[in-house]
Tab-separated table of C-alpha atoms and ligand atoms in Angstrom:
chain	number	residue	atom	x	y	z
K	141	UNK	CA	55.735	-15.989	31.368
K	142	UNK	CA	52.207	-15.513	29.781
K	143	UNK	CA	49.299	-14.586	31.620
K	144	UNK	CA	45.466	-14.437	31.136
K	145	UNK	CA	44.371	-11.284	31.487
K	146	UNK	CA	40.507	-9.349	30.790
K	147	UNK	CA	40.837	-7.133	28.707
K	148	UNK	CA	37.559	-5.244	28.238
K	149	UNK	CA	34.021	-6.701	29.833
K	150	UNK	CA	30.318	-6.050	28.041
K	151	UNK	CA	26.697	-6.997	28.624
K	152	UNK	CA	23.034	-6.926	27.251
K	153	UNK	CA	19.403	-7.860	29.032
K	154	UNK	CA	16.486	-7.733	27.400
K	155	UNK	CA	14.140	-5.047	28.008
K	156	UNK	CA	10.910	-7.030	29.050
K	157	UNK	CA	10.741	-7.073	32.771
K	158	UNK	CA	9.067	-9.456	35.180
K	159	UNK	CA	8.263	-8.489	38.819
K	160	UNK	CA	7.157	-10.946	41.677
K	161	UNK	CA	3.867	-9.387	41.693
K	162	UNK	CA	3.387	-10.551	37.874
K	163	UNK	CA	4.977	-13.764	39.023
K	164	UNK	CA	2.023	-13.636	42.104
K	165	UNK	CA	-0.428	-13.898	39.460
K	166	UNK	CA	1.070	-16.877	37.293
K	167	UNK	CA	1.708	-19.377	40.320
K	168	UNK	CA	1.117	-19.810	43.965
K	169	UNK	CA	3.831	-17.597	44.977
K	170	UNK	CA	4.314	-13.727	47.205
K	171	UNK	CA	6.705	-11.417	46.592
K	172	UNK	CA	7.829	-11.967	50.355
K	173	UNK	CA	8.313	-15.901	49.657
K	174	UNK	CA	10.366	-15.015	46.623
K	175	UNK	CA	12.625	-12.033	48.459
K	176	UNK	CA	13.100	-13.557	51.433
K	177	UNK	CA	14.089	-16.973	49.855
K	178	UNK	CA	15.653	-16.097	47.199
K	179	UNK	CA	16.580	-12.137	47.132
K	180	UNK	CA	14.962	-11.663	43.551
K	181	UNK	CA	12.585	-8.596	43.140
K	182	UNK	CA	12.456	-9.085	39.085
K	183	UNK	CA	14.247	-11.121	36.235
K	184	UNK	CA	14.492	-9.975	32.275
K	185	UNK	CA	12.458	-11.914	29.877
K	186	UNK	CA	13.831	-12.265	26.043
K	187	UNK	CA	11.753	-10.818	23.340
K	188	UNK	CA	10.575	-13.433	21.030
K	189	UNK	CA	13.038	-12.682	18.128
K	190	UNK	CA	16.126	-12.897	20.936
K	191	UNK	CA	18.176	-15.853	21.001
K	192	UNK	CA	21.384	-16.697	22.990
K	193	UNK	CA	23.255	-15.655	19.541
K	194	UNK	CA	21.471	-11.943	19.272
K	195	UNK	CA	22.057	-11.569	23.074
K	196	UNK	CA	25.585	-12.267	23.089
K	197	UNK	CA	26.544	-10.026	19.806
K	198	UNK	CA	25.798	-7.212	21.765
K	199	UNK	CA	27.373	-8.071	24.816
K	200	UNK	CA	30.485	-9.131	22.537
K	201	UNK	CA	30.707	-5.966	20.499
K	202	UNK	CA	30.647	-3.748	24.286
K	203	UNK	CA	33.086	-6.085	25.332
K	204	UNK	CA	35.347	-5.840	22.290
K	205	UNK	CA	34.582	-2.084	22.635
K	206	UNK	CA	36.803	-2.089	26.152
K	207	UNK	CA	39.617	-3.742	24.782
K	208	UNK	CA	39.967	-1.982	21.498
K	209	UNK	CA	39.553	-4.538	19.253
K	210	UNK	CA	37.707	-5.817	16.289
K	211	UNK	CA	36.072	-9.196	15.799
K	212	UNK	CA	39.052	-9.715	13.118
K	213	UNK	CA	41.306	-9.907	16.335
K	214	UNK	CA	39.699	-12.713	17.763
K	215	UNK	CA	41.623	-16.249	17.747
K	216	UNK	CA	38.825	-18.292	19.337
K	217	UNK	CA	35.379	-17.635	20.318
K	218	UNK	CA	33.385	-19.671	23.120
K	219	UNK	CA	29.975	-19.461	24.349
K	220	UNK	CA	28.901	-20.604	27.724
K	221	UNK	CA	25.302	-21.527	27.010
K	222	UNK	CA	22.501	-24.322	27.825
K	223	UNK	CA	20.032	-22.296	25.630
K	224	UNK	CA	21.565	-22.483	22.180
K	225	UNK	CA	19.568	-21.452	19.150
K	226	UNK	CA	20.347	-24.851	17.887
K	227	UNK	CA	22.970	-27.453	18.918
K	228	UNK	CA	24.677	-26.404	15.468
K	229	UNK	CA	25.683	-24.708	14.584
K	230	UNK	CA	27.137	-23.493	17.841
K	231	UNK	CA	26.087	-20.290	18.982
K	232	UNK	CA	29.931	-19.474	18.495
K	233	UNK	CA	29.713	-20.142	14.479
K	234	UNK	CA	26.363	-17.975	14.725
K	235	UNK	CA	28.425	-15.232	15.987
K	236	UNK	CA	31.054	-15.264	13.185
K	237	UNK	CA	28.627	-15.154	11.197
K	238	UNK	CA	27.141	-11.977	12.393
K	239	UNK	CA	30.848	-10.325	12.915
K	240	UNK	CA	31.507	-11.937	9.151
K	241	UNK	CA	34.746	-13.169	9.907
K	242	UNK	CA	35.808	-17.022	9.121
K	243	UNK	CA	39.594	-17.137	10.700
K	244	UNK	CA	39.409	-18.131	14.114
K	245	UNK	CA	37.826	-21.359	16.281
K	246	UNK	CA	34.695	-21.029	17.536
K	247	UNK	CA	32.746	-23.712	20.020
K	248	UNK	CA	29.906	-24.036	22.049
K	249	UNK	CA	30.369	-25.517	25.993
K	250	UNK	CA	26.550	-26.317	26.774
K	251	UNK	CA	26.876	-28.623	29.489
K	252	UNK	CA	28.955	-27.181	32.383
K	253	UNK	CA	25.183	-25.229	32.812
K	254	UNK	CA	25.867	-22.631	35.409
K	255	UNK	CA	29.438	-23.433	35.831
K	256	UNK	CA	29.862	-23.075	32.219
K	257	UNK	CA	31.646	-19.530	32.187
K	258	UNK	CA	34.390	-20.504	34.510
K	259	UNK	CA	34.623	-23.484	32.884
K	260	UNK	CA	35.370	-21.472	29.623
K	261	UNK	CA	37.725	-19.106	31.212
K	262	UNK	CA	39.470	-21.802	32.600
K	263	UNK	CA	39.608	-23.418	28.865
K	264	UNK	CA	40.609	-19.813	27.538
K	265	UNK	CA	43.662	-19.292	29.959
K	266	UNK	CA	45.127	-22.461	28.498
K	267	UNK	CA	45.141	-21.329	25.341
K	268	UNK	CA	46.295	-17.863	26.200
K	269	UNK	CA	49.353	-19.233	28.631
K	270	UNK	CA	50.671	-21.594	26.369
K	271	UNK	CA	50.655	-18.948	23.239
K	272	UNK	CA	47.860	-20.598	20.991
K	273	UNK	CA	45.622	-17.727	20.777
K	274	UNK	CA	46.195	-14.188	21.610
K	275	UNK	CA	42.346	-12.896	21.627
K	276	UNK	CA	39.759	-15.111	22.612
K	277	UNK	CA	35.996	-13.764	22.925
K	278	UNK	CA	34.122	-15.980	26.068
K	279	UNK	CA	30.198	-15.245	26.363
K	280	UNK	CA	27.532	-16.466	28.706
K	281	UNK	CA	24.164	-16.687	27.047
K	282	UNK	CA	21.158	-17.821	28.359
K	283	UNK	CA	17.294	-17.465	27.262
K	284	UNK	CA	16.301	-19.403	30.851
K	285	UNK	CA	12.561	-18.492	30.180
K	286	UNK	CA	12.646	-20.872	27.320
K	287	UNK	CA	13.128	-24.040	29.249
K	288	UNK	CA	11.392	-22.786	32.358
K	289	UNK	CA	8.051	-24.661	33.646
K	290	UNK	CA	5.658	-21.513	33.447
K	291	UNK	CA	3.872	-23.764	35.665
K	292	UNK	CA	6.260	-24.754	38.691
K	293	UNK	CA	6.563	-21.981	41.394
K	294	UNK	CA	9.509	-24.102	42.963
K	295	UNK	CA	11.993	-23.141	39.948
K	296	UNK	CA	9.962	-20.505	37.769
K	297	UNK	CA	10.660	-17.630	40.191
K	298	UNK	CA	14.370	-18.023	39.864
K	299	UNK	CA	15.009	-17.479	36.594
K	300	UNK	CA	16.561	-14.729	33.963
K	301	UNK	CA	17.466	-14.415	30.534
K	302	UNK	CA	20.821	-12.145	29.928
K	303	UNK	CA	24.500	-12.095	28.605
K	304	UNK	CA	27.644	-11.405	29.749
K	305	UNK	CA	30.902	-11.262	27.925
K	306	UNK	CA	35.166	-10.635	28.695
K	307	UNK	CA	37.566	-10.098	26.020
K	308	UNK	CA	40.948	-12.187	27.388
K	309	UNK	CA	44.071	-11.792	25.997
K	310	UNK	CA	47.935	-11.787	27.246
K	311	UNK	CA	49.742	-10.049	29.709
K	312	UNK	CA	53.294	-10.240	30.942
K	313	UNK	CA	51.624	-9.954	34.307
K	314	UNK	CA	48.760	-11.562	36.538
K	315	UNK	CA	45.757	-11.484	35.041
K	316	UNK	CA	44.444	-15.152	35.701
K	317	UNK	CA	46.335	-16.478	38.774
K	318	UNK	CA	44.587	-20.069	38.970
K	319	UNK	CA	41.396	-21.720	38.374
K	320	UNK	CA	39.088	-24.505	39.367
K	321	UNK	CA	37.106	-27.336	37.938
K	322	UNK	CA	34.736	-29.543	39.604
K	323	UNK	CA	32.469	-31.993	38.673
K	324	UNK	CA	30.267	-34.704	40.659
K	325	UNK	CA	27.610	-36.872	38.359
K	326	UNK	CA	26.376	-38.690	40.982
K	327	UNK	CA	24.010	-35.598	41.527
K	328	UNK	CA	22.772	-35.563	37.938
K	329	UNK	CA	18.543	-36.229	39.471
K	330	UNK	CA	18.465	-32.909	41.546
K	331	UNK	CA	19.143	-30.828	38.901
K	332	UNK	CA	18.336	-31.914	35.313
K	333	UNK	CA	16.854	-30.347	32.138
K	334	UNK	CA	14.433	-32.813	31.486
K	335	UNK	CA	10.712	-33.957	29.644
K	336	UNK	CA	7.756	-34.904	32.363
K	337	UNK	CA	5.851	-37.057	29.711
K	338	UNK	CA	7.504	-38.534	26.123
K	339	UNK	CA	7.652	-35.722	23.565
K	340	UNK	CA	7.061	-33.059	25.979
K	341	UNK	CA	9.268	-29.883	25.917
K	342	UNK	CA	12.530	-30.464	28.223
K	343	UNK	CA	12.239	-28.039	31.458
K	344	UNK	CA	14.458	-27.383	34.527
K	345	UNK	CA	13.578	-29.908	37.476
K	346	UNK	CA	15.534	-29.321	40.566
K	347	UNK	CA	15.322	-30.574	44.320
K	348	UNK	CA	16.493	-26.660	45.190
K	349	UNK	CA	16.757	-27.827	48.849
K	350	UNK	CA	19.931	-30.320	47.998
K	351	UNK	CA	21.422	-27.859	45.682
K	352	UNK	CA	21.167	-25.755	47.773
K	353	UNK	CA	23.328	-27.475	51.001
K	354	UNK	CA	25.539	-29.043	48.604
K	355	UNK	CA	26.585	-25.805	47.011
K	356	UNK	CA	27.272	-24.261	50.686
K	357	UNK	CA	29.666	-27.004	51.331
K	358	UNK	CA	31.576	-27.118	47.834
K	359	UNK	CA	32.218	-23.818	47.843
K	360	UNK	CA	33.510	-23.402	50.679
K	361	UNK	CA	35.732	-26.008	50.010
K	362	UNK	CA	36.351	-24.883	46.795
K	363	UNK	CA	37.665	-21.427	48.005
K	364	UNK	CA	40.093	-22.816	50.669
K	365	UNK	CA	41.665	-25.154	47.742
K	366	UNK	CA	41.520	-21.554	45.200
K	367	UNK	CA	43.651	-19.570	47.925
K	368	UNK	CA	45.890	-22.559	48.746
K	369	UNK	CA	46.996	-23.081	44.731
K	370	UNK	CA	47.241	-19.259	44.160
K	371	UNK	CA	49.406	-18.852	47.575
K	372	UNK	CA	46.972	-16.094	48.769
K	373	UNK	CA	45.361	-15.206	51.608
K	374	UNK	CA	41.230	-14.197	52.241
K	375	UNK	CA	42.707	-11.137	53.555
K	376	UNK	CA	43.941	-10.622	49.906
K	377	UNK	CA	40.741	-10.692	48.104
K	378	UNK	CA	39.213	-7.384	47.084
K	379	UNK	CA	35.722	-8.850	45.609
K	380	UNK	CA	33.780	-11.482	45.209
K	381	UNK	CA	32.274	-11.964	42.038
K	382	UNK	CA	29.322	-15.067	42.556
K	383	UNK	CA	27.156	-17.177	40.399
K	384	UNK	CA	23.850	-15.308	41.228
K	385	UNK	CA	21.727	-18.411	42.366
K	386	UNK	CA	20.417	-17.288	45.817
K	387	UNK	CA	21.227	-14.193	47.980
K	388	UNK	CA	21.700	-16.700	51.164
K	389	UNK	CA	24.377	-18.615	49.899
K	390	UNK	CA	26.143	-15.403	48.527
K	391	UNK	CA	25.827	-14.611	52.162
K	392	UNK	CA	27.263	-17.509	53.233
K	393	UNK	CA	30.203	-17.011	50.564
K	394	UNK	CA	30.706	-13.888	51.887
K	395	UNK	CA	31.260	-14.761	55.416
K	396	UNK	CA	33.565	-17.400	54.484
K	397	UNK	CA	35.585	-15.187	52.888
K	398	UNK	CA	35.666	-12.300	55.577
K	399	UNK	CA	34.067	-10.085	52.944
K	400	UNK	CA	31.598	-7.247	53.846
K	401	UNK	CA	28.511	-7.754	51.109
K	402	UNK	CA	29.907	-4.492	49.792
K	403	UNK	CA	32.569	-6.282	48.667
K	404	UNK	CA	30.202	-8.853	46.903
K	405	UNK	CA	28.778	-7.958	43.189
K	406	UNK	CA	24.827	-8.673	43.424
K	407	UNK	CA	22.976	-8.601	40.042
K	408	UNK	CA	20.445	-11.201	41.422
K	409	UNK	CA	17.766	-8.739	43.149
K	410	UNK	CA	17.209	-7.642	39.529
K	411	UNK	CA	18.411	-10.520	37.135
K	412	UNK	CA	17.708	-13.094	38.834
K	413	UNK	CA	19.616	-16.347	37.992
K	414	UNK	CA	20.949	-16.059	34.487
K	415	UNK	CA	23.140	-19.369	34.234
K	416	UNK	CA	26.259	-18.965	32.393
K	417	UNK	CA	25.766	-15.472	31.809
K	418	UNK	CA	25.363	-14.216	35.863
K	419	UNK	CA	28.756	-13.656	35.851
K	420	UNK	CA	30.109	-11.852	33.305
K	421	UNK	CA	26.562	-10.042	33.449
K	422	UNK	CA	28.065	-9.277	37.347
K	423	UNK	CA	31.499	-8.175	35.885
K	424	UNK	CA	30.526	-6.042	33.641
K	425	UNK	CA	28.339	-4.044	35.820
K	426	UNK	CA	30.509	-3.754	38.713
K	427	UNK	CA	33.536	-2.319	36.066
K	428	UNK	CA	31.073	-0.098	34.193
K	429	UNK	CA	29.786	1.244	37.700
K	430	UNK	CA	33.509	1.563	38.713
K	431	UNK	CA	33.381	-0.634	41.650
K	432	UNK	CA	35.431	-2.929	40.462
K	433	UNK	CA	39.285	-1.701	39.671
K	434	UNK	CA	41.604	-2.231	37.740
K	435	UNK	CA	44.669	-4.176	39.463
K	436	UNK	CA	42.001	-5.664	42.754
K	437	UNK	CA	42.129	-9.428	43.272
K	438	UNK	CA	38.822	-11.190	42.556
K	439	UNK	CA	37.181	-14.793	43.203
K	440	UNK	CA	34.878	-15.521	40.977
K	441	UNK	CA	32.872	-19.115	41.596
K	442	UNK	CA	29.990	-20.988	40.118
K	443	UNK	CA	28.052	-24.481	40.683
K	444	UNK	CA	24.765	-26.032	38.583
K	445	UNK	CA	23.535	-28.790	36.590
K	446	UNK	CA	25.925	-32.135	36.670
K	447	UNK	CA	26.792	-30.892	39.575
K	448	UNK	CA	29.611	-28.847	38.094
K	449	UNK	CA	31.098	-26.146	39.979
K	450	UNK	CA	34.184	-24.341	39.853
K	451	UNK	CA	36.544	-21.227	40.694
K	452	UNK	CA	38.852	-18.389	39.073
K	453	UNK	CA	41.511	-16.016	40.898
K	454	UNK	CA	42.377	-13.048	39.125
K	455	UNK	CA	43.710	-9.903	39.092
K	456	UNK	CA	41.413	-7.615	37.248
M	524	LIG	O1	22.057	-22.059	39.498
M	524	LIG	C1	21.602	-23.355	39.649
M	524	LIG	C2	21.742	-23.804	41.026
M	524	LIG	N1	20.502	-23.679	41.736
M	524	LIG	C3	20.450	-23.112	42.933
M	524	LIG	O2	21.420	-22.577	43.415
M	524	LIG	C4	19.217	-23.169	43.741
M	524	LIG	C5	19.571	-23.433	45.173
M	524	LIG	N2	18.361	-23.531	46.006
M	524	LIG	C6	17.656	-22.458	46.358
M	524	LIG	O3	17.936	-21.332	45.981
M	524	LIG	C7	16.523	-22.687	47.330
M	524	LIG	O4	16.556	-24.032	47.767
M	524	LIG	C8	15.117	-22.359	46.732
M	524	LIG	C9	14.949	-20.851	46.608
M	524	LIG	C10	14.949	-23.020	45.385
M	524	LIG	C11	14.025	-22.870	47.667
M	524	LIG	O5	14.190	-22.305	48.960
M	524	LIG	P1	14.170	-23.223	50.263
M	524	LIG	O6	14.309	-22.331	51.417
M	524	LIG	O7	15.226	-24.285	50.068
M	524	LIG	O8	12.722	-23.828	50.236
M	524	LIG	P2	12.234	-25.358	50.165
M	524	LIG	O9	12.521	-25.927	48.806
M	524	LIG	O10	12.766	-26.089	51.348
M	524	LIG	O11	10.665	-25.187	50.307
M	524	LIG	C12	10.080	-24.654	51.498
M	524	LIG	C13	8.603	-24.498	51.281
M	524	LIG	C14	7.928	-25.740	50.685
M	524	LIG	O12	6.645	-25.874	51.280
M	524	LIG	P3	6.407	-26.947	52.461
M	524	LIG	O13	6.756	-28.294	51.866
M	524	LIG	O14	7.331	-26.538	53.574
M	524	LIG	O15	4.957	-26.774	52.776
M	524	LIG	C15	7.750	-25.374	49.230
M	524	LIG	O16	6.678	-26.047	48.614
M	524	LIG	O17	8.344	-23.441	50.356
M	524	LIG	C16	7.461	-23.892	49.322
M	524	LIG	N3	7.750	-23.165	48.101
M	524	LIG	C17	7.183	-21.995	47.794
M	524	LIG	N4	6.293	-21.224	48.434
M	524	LIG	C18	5.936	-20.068	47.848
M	524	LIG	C19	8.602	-23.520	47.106
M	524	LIG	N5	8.598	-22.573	46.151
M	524	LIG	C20	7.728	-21.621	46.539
M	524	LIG	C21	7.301	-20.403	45.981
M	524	LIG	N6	6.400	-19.661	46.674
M	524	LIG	N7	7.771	-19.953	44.806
């Protein structure tokens, strides 16, 4: 039997930081609102020349750097991202071009939003498991302060740009033990990348409030189904490894999984929410700071735009 398995993790922010107390200054906002609501302190803020593609070559090349291969390894590349460079090419092609290799697949997934790195390593595992690709390179991407209302203190304080990335390849032993995809578009109005007036530039508009509730009660939902198709127990898990929306519903995560919240990876307080990329951006940091070890079970989970949300059980 074939398993998924990670074999090296990698990151990059950009170096431009941006406190609260700048944030004080743009919009009707305090740093108190924003910490006690939210748990973010500051966010990274791309540099004009940095795109989702320049963003995610570094994090690749770190990642491909813990697993000991080159980009002429790779069978398949796929970028989580809702802030492409362009729609295509894919962010993925813009990456072979940068590594200047031609022989693998390379794709996109734009629209699982926030959810759109578990939906990748859920897409990745198949391929993996079922022995049509041996290396595949999956990166979260996100400039968020590109198609963030400047203007809007209810979703402009939340934000990050960052990227995350996991080299996956196979193992005769766990690795991936099961993953989760959901999807509801019945709640496509409160939370939408959309345009206020006709030709106006598309920005994030979200009821937070409803996300908010509704991602308290799918998840929890979503971790009792995880630990029922994987046969484990909560008593198993070692870490949790969260989208990094809001520190209260990590909380609330936590404490439905019996987990202390030093068991809980928190970028957040200085990242803020990154999309795609919060958690391989997470990952990374809690391997590189040797929290994280090798052989520990971890649930990672996600929910955004569509609403999509979803889960993945591994052993690191
Ligand atoms: O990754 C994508 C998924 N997205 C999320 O996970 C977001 C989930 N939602 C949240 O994180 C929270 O709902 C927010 C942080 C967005 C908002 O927190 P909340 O506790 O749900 O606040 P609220 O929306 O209920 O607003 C409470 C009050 C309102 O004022 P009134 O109507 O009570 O007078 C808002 O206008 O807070 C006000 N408010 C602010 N005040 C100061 C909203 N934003 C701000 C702000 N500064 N930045």
């Amino acid at each position: 039997m074939i398993y998924t398995k990670i074999l090296g993790t990698g990151s990059y922010l950009p170096e431009k930081i941006l406190t609260n107390f700048e944030l004080e200054k743009m919009v009707d906002t305090t740093n108190e609102w924003i910490v006690e609501r939210t748990g973010i302190h500051e966010r990274r803020i791309a540099a004009s020349n940095e795109t989702a593609a320049t963003m995610a070559e570094q994090a690749a090349k770190q990642a491909m750097l813990a697993a000991g291969i080159s980009a002429r390894d790779l069978d398949m590349i796929i970028v989580a991202t809702t802030t492409p460079e362009k729609v295509f090419p894919s962010t993925a092609c813009l990456l072979q071009q940068r590594f200047g290799i031609a022989n693998c697949a390379a794709f996109d997934l734009n629209s699982a939003a926030c959810s759109g790195f578990i939906y990748g390593l859920s897409i990745a595992d198949q391929f993996i498991r079922n022995g049509n690709a041996k290396h595949i390179l999956l990166i979260g991407s996100e400039v968020m302060s590109s198609i963030v209302d400047w203007t809007d203190r209810t979703t402009c304080i939340l934000f990050g740009d960052g990227a995350g990335a996991v080299v996956l390849g196979p193992s005769d032993a766990p690795g991936v033990i099961c993953t989760r995809l959901h999807a509801d578009g019945n709640h496509k109005d409160i939370l939408s990348l959309s345009s206020q007036e006709k030709n106006a530039k598309p920005c994030i508009k979200m009821a937070g409030n409803s996300v908010f509730k509704l991602a308290v009660n799918m998840l929890g939902d979503l971790f009792d189904e995880t630990l029922a198709a994987a046969h484990l127990k909560k008593s198993d898990i070692h870490w949790l490894v969260p989208h990094q929306a809001n520190i209260r519903i990590i909380q609330s995560m936590a404490k439905k999984l019996e987990l202390p919240m030093e068991r809980v990876t928190i970028t957040l307080d200085k990242q803020g929410n990154t999309s795609s990329a919060s958690i391989p951006l997470a990952l990374d940091q809690a391997v590189r700071t040797r929290q994280i070890k090798r052989g520990e079970i971890l649930m990672l989970e996600a929910f955004g735009g569509g609403l999509a949300w979803g889960s993945a059980l591994l052993k690191f």
